[in-house]
Coordinates of C-alpha atoms in Angstrom, one line a residue:
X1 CA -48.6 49.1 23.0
X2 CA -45.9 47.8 20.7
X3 CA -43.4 50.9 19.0
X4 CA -40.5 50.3 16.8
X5 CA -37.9 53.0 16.7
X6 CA -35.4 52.9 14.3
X7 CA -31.9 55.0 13.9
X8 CA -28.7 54.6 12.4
X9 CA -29.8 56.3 9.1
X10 CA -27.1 59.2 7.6
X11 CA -25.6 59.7 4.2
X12 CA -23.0 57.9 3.0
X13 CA -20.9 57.7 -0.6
X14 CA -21.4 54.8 -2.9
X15 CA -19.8 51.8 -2.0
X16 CA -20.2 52.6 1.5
X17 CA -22.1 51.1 4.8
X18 CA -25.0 51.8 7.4
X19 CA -26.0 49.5 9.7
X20 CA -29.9 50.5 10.8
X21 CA -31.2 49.8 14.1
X22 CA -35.1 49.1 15.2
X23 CA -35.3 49.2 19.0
X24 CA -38.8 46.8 19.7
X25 CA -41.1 47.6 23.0
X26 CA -44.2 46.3 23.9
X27 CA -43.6 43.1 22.1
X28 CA -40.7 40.7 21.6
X29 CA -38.3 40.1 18.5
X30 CA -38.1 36.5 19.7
X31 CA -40.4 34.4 17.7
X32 CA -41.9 37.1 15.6
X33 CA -42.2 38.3 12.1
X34 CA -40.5 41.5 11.6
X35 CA -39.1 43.5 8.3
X36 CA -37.4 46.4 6.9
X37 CA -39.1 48.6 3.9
X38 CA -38.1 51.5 2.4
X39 CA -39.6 54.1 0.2
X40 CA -37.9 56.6 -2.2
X41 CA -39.3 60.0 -3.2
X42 CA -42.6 59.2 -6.1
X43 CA -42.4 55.9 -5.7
X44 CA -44.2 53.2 -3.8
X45 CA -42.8 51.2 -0.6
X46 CA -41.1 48.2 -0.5
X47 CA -40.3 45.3 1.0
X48 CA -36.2 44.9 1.5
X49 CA -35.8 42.1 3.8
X50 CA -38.0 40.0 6.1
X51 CA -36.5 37.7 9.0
X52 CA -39.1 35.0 11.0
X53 CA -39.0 34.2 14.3
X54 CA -36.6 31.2 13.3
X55 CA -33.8 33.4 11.6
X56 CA -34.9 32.6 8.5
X57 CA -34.2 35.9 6.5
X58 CA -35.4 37.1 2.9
X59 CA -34.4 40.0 0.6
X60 CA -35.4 41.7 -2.6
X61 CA -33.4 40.8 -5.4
X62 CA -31.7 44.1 -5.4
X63 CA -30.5 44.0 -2.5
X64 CA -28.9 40.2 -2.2
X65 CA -26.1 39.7 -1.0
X66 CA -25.3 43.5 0.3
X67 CA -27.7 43.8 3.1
X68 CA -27.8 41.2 6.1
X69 CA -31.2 41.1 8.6
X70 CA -30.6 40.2 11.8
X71 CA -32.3 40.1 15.5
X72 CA -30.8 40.2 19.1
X73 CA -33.7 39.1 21.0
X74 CA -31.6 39.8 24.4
X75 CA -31.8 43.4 23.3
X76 CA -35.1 43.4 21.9
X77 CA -33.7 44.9 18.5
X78 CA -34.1 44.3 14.6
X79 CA -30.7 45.3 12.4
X80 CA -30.4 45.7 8.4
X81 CA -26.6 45.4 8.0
X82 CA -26.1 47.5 4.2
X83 CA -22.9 47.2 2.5
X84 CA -21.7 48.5 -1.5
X85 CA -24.8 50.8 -0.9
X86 CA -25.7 52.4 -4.1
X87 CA -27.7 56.0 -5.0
X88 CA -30.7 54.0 -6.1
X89 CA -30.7 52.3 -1.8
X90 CA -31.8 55.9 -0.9
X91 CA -34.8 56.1 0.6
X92 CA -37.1 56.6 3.9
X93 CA -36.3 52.9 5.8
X94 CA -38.9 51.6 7.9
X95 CA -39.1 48.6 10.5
X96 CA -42.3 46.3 10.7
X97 CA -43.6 44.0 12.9
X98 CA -46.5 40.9 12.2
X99 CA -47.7 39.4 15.3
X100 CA -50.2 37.3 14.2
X101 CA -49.7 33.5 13.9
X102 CA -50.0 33.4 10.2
X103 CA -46.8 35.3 10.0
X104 CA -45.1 33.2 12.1
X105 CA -44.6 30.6 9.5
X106 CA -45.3 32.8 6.2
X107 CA -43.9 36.0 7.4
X108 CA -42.9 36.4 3.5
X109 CA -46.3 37.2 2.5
X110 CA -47.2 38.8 5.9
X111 CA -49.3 42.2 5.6
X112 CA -47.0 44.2 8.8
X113 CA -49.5 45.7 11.4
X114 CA -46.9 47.9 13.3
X115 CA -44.4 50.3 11.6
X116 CA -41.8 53.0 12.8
X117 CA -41.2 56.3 12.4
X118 CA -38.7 55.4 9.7
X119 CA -35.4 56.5 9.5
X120 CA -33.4 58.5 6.2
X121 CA -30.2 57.2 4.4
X122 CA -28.8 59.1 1.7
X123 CA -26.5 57.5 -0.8
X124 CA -24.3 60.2 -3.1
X125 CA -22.8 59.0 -6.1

């Protein structure tokens, strides 16, 4: 069955950088949708960046042009490269995977079947 495992979560100051990791089994990064989420305490989750199986990559508006998604298919493995984090990034960050063919070409608007454990990044002021 397919699990996503993510790591690389930790606390970090303001201004500083995390680079999260989503180790992918039972399916393949190549070709898929796949996405990062997060969720802060009392408030709902949300999308943070979204990559199709083409490399082409969105992001929420608050996090443009800080965070970077990324794939290594030869590993199997999803990234979300965070720089200039700042206290309102901190959050529970998830990884999610669409495998249906719709989100193969609208992976924007794709619903996510499979999520991971999550993983908790901390950013102090």
């Amino acid at each position: 069955q397919v699990q996503l495992v993510e790591s690389g979560g930790g606390s970090v100051q303001a201004g500083g950088s995390l680079r999260l990791s989503c180790a992918a089994s039972g399916m393949t990064t190549s070709g898929n949708c796949m996405g990062w989420f997060r969720q802060a305490p009392g408030k709902e989750r949300e999308g943070v960046a979204r990559i199709q199986g083409n490399g082409y990559a969105t992001y929420a508006d608050s996090v443009k042009g800080r965070f970077t998604i990324s794939h290594d298919n030869a590993k199997n493995t999803l990234y979300l490269e965070m720089n200039n984090l700042k206290p309102e990034d901190t959050g529970m960050y998830y990884c999610a995977a669409d495998l249906s063919p719709y989100a193969r070409s609208w992976c924007p608007y794709a619903p996510m079947h499979y999520w991971g454990q999550g993983t908790q990044v901390t950013v102090s002021s």
